[in-house]
Coordinates of C-alpha atoms and ligand atoms in Angstrom, one line a residue:
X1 CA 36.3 3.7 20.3
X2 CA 38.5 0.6 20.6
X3 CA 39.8 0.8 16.9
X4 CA 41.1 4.0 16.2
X5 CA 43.9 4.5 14.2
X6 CA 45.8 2.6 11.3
X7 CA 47.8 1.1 13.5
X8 CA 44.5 0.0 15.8
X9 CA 43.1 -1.9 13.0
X10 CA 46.1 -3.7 11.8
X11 CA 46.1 -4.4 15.1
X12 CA 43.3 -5.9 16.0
X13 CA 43.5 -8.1 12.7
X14 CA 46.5 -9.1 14.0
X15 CA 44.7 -10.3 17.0
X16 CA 42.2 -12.5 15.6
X17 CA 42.6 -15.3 14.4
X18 CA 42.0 -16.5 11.0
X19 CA 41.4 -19.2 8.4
X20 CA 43.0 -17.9 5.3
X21 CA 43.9 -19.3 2.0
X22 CA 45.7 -17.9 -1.0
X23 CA 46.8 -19.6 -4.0
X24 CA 46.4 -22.8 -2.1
X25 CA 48.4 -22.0 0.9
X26 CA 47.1 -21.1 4.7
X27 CA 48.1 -17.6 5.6
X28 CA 49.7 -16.8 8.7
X29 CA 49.5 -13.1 9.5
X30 CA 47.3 -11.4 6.9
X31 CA 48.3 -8.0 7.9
X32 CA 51.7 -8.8 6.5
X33 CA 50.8 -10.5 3.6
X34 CA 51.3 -8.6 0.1
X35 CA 48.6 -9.8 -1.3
X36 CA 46.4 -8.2 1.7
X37 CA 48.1 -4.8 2.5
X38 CA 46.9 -2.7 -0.5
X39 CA 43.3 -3.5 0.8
X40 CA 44.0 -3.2 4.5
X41 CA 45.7 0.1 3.4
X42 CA 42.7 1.0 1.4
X43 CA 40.3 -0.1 4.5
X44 CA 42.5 1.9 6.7
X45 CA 41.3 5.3 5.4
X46 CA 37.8 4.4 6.9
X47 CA 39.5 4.9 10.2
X48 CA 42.7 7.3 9.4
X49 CA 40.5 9.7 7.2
X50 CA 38.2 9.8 10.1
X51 CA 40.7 11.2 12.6
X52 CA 41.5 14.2 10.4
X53 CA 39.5 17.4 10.9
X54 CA 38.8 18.1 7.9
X55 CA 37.0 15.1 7.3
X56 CA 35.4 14.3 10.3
X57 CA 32.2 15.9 9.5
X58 CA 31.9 13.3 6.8
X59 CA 33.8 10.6 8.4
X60 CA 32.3 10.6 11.8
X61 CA 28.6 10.8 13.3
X62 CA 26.6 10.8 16.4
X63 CA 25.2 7.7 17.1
X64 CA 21.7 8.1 18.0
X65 CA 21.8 5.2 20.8
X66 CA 24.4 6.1 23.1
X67 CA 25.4 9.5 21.6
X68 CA 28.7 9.1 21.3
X69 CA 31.1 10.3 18.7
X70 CA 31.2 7.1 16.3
X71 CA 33.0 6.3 12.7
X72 CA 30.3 7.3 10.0
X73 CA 30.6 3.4 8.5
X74 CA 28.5 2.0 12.1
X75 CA 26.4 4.7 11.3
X76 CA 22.4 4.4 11.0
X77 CA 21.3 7.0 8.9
X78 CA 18.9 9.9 11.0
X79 CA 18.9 12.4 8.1
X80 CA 18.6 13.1 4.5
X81 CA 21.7 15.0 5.5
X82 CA 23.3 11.6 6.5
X83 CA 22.4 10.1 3.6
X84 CA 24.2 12.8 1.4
X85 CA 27.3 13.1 3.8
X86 CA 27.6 9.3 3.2
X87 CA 27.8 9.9 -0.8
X88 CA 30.3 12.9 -0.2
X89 CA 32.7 10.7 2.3
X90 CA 32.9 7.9 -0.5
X91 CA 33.7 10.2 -2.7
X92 CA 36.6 11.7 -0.8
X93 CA 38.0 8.5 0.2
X94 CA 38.1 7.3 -3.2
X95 CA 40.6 10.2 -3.8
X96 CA 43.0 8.9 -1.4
X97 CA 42.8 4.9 -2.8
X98 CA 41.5 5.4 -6.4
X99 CA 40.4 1.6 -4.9
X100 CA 37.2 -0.2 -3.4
X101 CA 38.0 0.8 0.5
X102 CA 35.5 -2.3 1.5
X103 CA 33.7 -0.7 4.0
X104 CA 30.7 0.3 3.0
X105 CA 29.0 -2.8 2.4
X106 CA 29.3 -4.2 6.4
X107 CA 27.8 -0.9 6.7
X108 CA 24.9 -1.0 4.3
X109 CA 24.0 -4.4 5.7
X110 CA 23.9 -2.5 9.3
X111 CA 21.5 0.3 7.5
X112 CA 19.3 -2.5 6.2
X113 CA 19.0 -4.6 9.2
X114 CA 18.1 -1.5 11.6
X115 CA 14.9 -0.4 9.5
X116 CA 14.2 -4.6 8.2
X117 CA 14.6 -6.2 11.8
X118 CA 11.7 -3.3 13.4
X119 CA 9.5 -4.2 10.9
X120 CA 9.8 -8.0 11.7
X121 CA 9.2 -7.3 15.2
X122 CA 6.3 -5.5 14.7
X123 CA 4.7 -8.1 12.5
X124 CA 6.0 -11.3 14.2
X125 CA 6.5 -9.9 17.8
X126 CA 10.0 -11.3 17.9
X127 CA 13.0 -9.2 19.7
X128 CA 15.3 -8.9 16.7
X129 CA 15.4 -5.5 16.8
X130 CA 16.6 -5.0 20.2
X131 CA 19.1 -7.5 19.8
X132 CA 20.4 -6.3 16.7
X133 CA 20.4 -2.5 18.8
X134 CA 22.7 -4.2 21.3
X135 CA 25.0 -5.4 18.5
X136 CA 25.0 -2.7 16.8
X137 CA 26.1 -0.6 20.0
X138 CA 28.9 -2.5 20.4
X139 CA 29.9 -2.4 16.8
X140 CA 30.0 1.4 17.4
X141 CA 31.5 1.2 20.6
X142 CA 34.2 -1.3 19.0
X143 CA 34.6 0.6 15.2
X144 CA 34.8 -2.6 13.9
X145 CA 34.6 -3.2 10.2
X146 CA 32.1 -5.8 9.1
X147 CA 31.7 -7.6 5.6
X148 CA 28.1 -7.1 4.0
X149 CA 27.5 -10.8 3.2
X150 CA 24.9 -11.0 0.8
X151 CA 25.8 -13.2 -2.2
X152 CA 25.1 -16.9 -2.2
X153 CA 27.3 -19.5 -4.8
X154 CA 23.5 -20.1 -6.0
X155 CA 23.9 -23.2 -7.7
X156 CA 21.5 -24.0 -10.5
X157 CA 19.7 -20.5 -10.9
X158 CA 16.9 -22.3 -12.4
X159 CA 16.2 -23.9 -9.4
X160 CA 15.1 -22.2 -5.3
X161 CA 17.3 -23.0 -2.3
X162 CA 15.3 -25.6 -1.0
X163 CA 15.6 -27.3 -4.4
X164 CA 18.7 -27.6 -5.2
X165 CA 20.4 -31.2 -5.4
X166 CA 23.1 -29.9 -3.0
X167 CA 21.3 -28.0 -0.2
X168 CA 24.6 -25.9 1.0
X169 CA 24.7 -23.8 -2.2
X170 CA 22.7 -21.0 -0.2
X171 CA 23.5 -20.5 3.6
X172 CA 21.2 -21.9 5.8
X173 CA 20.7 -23.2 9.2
X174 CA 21.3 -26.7 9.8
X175 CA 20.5 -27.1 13.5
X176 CA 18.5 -24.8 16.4
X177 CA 19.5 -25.4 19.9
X178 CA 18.6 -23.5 22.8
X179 CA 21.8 -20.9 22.8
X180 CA 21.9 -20.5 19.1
X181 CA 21.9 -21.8 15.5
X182 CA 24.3 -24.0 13.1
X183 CA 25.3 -22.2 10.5
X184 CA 26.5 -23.9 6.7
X185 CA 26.9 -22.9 3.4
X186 CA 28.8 -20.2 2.2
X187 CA 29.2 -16.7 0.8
X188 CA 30.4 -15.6 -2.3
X189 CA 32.6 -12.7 -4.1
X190 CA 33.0 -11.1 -0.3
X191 CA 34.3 -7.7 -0.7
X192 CA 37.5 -6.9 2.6
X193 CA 36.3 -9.9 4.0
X194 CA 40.6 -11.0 5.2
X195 CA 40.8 -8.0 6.0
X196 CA 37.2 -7.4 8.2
X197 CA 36.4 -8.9 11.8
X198 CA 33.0 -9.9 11.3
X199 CA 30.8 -10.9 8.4
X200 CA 27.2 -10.1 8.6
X201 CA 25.1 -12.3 6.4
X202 CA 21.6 -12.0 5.1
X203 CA 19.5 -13.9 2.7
X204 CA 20.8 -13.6 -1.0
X205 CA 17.0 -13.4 -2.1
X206 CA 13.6 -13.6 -1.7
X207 CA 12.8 -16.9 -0.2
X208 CA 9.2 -19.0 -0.6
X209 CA 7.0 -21.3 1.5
X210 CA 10.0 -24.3 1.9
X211 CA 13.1 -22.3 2.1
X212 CA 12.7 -21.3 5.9
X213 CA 16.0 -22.6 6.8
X214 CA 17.6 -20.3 4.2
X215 CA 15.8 -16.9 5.7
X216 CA 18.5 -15.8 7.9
X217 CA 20.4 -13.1 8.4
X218 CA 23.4 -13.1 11.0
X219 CA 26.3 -11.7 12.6
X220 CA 30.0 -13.8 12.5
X221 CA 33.2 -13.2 13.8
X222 CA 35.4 -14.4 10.8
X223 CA 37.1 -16.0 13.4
X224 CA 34.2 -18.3 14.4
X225 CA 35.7 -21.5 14.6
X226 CA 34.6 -23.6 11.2
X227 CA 34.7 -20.0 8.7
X228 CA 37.2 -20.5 6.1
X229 CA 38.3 -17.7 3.7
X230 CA 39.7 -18.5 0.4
X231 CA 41.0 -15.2 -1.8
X232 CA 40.0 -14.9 -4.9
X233 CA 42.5 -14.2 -7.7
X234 CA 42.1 -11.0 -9.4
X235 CA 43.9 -9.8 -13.0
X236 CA 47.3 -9.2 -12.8
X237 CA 47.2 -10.4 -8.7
X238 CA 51.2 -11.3 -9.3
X239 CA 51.6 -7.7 -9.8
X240 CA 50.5 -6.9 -5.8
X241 CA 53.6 -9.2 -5.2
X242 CA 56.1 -7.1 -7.1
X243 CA 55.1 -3.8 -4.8
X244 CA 56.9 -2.1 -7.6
X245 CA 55.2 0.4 -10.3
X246 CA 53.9 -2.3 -12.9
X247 CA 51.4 -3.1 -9.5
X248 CA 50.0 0.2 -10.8
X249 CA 48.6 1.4 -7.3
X250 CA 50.8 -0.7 -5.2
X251 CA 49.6 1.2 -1.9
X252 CA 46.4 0.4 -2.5
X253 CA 45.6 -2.0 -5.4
X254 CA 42.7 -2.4 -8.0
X255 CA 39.9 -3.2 -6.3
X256 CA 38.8 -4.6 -2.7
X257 CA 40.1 -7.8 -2.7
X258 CA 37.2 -10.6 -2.6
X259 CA 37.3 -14.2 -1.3
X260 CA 35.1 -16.9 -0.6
X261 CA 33.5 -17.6 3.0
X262 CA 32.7 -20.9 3.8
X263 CA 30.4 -21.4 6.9
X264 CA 31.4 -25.0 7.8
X265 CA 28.9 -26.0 11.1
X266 CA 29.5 -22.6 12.3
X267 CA 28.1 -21.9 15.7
X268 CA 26.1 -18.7 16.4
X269 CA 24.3 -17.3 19.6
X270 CA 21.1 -16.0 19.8
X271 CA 21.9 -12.7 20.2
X272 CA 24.0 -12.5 17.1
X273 CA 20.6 -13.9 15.3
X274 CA 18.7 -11.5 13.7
X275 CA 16.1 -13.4 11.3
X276 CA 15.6 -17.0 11.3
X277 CA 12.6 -17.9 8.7
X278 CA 10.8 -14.8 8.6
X279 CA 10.5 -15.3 4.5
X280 CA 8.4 -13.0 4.0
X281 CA 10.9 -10.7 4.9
X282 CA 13.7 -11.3 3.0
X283 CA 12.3 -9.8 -0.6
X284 CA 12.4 -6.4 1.2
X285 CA 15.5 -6.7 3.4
X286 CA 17.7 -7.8 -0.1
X287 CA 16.0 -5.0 -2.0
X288 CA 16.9 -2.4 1.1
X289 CA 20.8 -4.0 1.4
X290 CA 20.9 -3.7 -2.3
X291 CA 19.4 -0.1 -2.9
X292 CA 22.1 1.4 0.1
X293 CA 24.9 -0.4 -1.9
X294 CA 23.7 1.2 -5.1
X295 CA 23.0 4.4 -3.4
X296 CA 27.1 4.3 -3.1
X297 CA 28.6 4.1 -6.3
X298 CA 28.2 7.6 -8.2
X299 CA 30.1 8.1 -4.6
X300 CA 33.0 5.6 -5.0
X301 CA 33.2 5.2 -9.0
X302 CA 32.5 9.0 -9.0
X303 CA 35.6 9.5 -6.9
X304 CA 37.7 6.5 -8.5
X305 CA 36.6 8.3 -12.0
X306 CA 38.0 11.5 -10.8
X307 CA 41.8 9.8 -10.4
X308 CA 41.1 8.1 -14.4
X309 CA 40.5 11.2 -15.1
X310 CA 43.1 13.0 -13.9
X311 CA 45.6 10.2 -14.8
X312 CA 44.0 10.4 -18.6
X313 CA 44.9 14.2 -18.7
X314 CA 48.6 13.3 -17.2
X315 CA 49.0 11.0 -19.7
X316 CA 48.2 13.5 -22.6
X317 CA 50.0 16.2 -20.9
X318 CA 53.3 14.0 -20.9
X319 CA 53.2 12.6 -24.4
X320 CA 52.0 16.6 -25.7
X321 CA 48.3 15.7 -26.8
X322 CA 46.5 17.7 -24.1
X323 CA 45.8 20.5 -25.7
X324 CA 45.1 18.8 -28.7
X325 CA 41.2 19.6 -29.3
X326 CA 39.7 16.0 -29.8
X327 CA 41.7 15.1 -26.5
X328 CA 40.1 17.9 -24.7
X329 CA 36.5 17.0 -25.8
X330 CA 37.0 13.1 -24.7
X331 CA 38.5 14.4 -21.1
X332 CA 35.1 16.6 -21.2
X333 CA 33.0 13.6 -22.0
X334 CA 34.9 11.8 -19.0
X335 CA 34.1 14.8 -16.9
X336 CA 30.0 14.2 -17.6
X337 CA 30.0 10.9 -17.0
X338 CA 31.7 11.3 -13.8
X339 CA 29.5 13.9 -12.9
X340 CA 26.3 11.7 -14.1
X341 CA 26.8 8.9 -11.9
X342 CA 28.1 11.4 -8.8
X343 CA 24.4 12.9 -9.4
X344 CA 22.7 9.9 -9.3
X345 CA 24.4 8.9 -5.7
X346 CA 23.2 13.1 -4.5
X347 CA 19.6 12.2 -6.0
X348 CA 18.6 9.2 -4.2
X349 CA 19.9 10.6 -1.3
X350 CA 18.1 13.7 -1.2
X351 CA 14.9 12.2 -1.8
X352 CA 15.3 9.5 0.7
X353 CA 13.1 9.4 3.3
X354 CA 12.4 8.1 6.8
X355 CA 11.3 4.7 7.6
X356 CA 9.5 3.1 10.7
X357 CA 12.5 2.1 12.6
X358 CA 13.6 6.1 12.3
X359 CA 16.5 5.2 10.3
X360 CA 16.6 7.1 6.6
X361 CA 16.6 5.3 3.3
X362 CA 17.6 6.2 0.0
X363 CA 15.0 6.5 -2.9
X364 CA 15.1 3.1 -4.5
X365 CA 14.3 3.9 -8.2
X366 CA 17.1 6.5 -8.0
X367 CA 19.6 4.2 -6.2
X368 CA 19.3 1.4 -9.1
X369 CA 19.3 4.0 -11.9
X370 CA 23.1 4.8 -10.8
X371 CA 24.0 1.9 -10.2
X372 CA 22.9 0.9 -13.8
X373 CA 24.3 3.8 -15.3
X374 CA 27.9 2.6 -13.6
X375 CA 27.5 -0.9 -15.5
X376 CA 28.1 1.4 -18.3
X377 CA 29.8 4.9 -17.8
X378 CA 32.6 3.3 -16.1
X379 CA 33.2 1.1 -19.3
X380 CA 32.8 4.4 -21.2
X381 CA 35.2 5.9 -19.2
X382 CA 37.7 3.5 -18.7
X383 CA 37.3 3.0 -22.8
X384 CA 38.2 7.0 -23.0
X385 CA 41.0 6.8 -21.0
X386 CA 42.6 4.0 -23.1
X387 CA 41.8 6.2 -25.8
X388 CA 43.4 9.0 -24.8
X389 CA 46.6 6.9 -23.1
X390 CA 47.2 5.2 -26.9
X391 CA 48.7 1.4 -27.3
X392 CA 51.4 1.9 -24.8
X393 CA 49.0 1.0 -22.3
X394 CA 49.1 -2.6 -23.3
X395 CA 53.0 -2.6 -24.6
X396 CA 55.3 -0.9 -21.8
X397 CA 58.4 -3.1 -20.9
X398 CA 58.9 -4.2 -17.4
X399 CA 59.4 -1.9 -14.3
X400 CA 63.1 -3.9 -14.1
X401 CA 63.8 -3.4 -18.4
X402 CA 63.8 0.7 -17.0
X403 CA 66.0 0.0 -13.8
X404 CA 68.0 -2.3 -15.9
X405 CA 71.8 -1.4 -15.7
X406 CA 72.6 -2.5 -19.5
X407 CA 68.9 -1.8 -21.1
X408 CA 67.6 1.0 -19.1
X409 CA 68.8 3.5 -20.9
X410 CA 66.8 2.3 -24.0
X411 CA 63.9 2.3 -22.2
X412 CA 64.5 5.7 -21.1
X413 CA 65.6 7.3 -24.4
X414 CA 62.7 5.7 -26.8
X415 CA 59.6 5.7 -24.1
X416 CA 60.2 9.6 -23.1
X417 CA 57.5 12.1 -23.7
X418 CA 57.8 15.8 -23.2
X419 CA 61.1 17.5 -22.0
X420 CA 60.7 18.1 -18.1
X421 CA 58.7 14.6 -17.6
X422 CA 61.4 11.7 -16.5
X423 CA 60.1 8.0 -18.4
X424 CA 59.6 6.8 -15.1
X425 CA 57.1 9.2 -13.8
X426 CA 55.2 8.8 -17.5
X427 CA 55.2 5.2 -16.7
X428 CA 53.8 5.8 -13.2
X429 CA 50.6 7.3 -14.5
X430 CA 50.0 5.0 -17.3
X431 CA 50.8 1.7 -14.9
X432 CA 47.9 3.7 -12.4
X433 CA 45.6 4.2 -15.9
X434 CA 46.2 0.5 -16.7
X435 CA 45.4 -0.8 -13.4
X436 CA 42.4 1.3 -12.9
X437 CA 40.9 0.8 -16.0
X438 CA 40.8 -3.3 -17.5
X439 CA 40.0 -6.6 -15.7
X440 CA 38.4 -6.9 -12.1
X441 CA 38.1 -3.5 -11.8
X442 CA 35.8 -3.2 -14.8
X443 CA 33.9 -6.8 -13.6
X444 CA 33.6 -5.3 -9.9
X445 CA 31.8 -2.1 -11.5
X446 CA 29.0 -4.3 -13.7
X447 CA 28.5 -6.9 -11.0
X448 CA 29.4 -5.1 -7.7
X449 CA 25.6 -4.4 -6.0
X450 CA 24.5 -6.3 -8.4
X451 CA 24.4 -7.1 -12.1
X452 CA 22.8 -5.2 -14.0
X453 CA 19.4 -7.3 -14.6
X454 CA 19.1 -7.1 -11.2
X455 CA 18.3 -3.0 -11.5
X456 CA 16.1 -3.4 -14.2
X457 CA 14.1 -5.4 -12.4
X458 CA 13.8 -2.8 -9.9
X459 CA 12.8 -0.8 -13.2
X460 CA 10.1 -2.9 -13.7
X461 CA 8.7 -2.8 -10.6
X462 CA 9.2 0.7 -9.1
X463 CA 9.6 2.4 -12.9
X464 CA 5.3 3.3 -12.9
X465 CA 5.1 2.2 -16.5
X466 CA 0.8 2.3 -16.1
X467 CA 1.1 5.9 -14.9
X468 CA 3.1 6.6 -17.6
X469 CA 0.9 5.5 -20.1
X470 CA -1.9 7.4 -18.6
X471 CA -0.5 10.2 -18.2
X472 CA 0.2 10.3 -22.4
X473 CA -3.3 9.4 -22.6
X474 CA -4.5 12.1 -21.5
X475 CA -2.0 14.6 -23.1
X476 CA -3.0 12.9 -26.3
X477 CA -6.6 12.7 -25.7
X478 CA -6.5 9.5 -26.3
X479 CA -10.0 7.9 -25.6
X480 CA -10.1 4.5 -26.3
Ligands
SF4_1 FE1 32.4 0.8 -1.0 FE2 32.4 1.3 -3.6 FE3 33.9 -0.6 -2.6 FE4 31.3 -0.9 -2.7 S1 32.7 -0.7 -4.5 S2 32.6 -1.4 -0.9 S3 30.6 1.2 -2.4 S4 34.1 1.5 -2.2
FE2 FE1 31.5 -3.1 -4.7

């Protein structure tokens, strides 16, 4: 493997070159920027966590094509084994961040395109799949991290790609030519993407008869020349900057850090192509990219729950409401609705099952069901924790009023808890319980994989509503 260590990938970010802007400036080394290193620290545990044997059952695989030894995130899943170890790494990695590590979704979008490209081949007699094979080697061979690049701007909703008054609003291709394709439009809300070396995009939805230029899917370097990156501002972004204890989880922030892809002319070469107008293949390859991002969260959120948690129960402990009984049973509830959503991740990947390409997928019903029941739990959560924390949450003074030489000491005195807890550490775990629980972190767990509607869609279709009602009839003896 090329990219090893820590120190590897900051590396080899280092070494590509990139178009990056925050707050309205062009970055220069985005492995030194403050706003960046929280996520390229949370990113690094793909590869750092990987290295340790204790977790390289979870963290590492055998890759099935050349089988070598290979990070678990270039994975393709052979197993309903993988498919479980997958849920139980995320989960263990989220202990170490309590953040979005960014990986997974470059991987997911690898997952997809395995089992969605075979299938295309086999219909349309195109080579995708052995191209996307070779790519896919070298992405092993190389332990790069890629960005899952799924979500278009979308423009009027209302209206399909090829309808819209502005036709760059979805990615499409703009020009063939024998070595490759002309890529423009852009990608939205990307997940690591300054801190990833490639982006791999696919169609943001189901395309019809007329929007043939917008079925493709696609592997970049972000260092393609015309790929712009613009970060996105999250709540309380200034705090990253201060690298103090207000930033909450200065190591590794809130969540993964999202920005803005623009694909402006943007050559690619065939062999980085791997759909180009198959339409009627993009329902299935965004429903398969979107069920093995939803497969993920009981894993991530479980694990990020586990650190509210635990923070929740700090708090108590050091203000002397722990063993208080109503506190207990709200920690308890917390504890269930971690364990819910952690349940839902194990389900759909024990009963997932094996496709044509050999590759394993998750069970789609079971995937969207916990990804829905994040779009709520993680509120309910996050609502228990503020709960249990009280006001001070919202209210503490600055990290400077406590190192203040003159006003310090007032801070001390008056925000001190229990005897044998300093202020400072008490302000530690509620800065972590602030930062984990309001804002983007709370947006990124309704919208990340998709809102909500999105999986009750999936309801409607895969939920067997007719066999239901059958079924009753006949319990009921319900002749009509
Ligand atoms: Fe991975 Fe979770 Fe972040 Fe998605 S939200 S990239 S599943 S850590
Ligand atoms: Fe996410």
């Amino acid at each position: 493997m090329k990219v090893k260590t820590k120190k590897d990938y900051i590396a080899s970010l280092k070494d590509q070159e990139v178009v990056i802007y925050y707050k309205g400036e062009r970055v220069g080394d985005r492995t030194t920027h403050p706003a960046f290193v929280p996520h390229i620290n949370s990113a690094a545990k793909t590869y750092e966590l990987a290295l340790q044997p204790e977790h390289e059952d979870l963290l590492t695989a055998t890759s099935h094509i050349t089988g070598n030894k290979i990070n678990r995130f270039t994975h393709i899943h052979q197993s309903v084994d993988d498919l479980i170890k997958k849920v139980q790494m995320l989960r263990v990695i989220a202990h170490e961040t309590a953040s979005c590590f960014q990986r997974c979704v470059g991987f997911d979008a690898l997952n997809s395109l395995y089992i969605t490209t075979f299938e295309i081949d086999e219909k349309h007699g195109t080579d995708y799949f052995t191209r996307f094979r070779n790519y896919l080697e070298k992405i092993q061979e190389e332990n790069f991290m890629l960005v899952g690049g799924m979500t278009d701007p979308k423009g009027d909703r209302s209206k399909r790609p090829s309808q819209q008054v502005d036709p760059d609003l979805f990615t499409h291709v703009v020009e063939k030519r024998d070595e490759g394709i002309v890529i423009r439009g852009a990608k939205a809300h990307q997940t690591g993407a300054v801190n990833s070396h490639e982006i791999m995009i696919v169609p943001t939805q189901n395309m019809m008869e007329g929007d043939e230029e917008y079925a493709v899917a696609a592997a970049i370097p972000l260092s393609a020349k015309g790929v712009t990156m613009i970060f996105g501002r999250q709540t309380n972004e200034e705090r990253k900057l201060e690298c103090g204890i207000d930033a909450g989880n200065s190591e590794f922030g809130m969540v993964g850090g999202e920005a803005l892809v623009v694909f402006d002319d943007v050559f690619v070469p065939w062999e980085r192509v791997f759909m180009c107008g198959e339409i009627d293949f993009t329902g299935v390859l965004v429903e398969r990219f979107a069920t093995l991002h939803r497969q993920n969260y009981g894993g991530c959120k479980g694990g990020v729950s586990d650190i509210v948690i635990g923070a929740s129960a700090l708090a108590a402990q050091y203000q002397g409401t722990l063993n208080a009984s109503h506190i207990k049973d709200k920690l308890v509830e917390m504890l269930h609705l971690a364990e819910t959503v952690y349940a839902g991740s194990v389900a759909c990947s024990a009963m997932g099952s094996k496709t044509k390409s050999g590759a394993y997928y998750p069970d789609p019903l079971l995937a969207n069901c916990t990804k829905q029941n994040i779009t709520r739990f993680i509120y309910e959560i996050s609502r228990l924790a503020h709960d249990i924390g009280g006001g001070i949450l919202a209210t503490l003074p600055f990290d400077t009023d406590l190192k203040h030489p003159e006003i310090g000491k007032y801070v001390e005195k008056y925000l001190k808890g229990v005897e044998g807890v300093s202020t400072e550490t008490r302000i530690k775990v509620l800065r972590l319980l602030e930062n984990m629980t309001g804002g983007t972190a709370l947006i990124e767990s309704m919208h990340g994989a998709g809102s909500p509607q999105s999986q009750r869609v999936m309801y409607q279709r895969l939920g067997k509503l007719g066999e239901k009602m059958k079924m009753a009839k006949k319990v009921a003896k319900a002749d009509e």
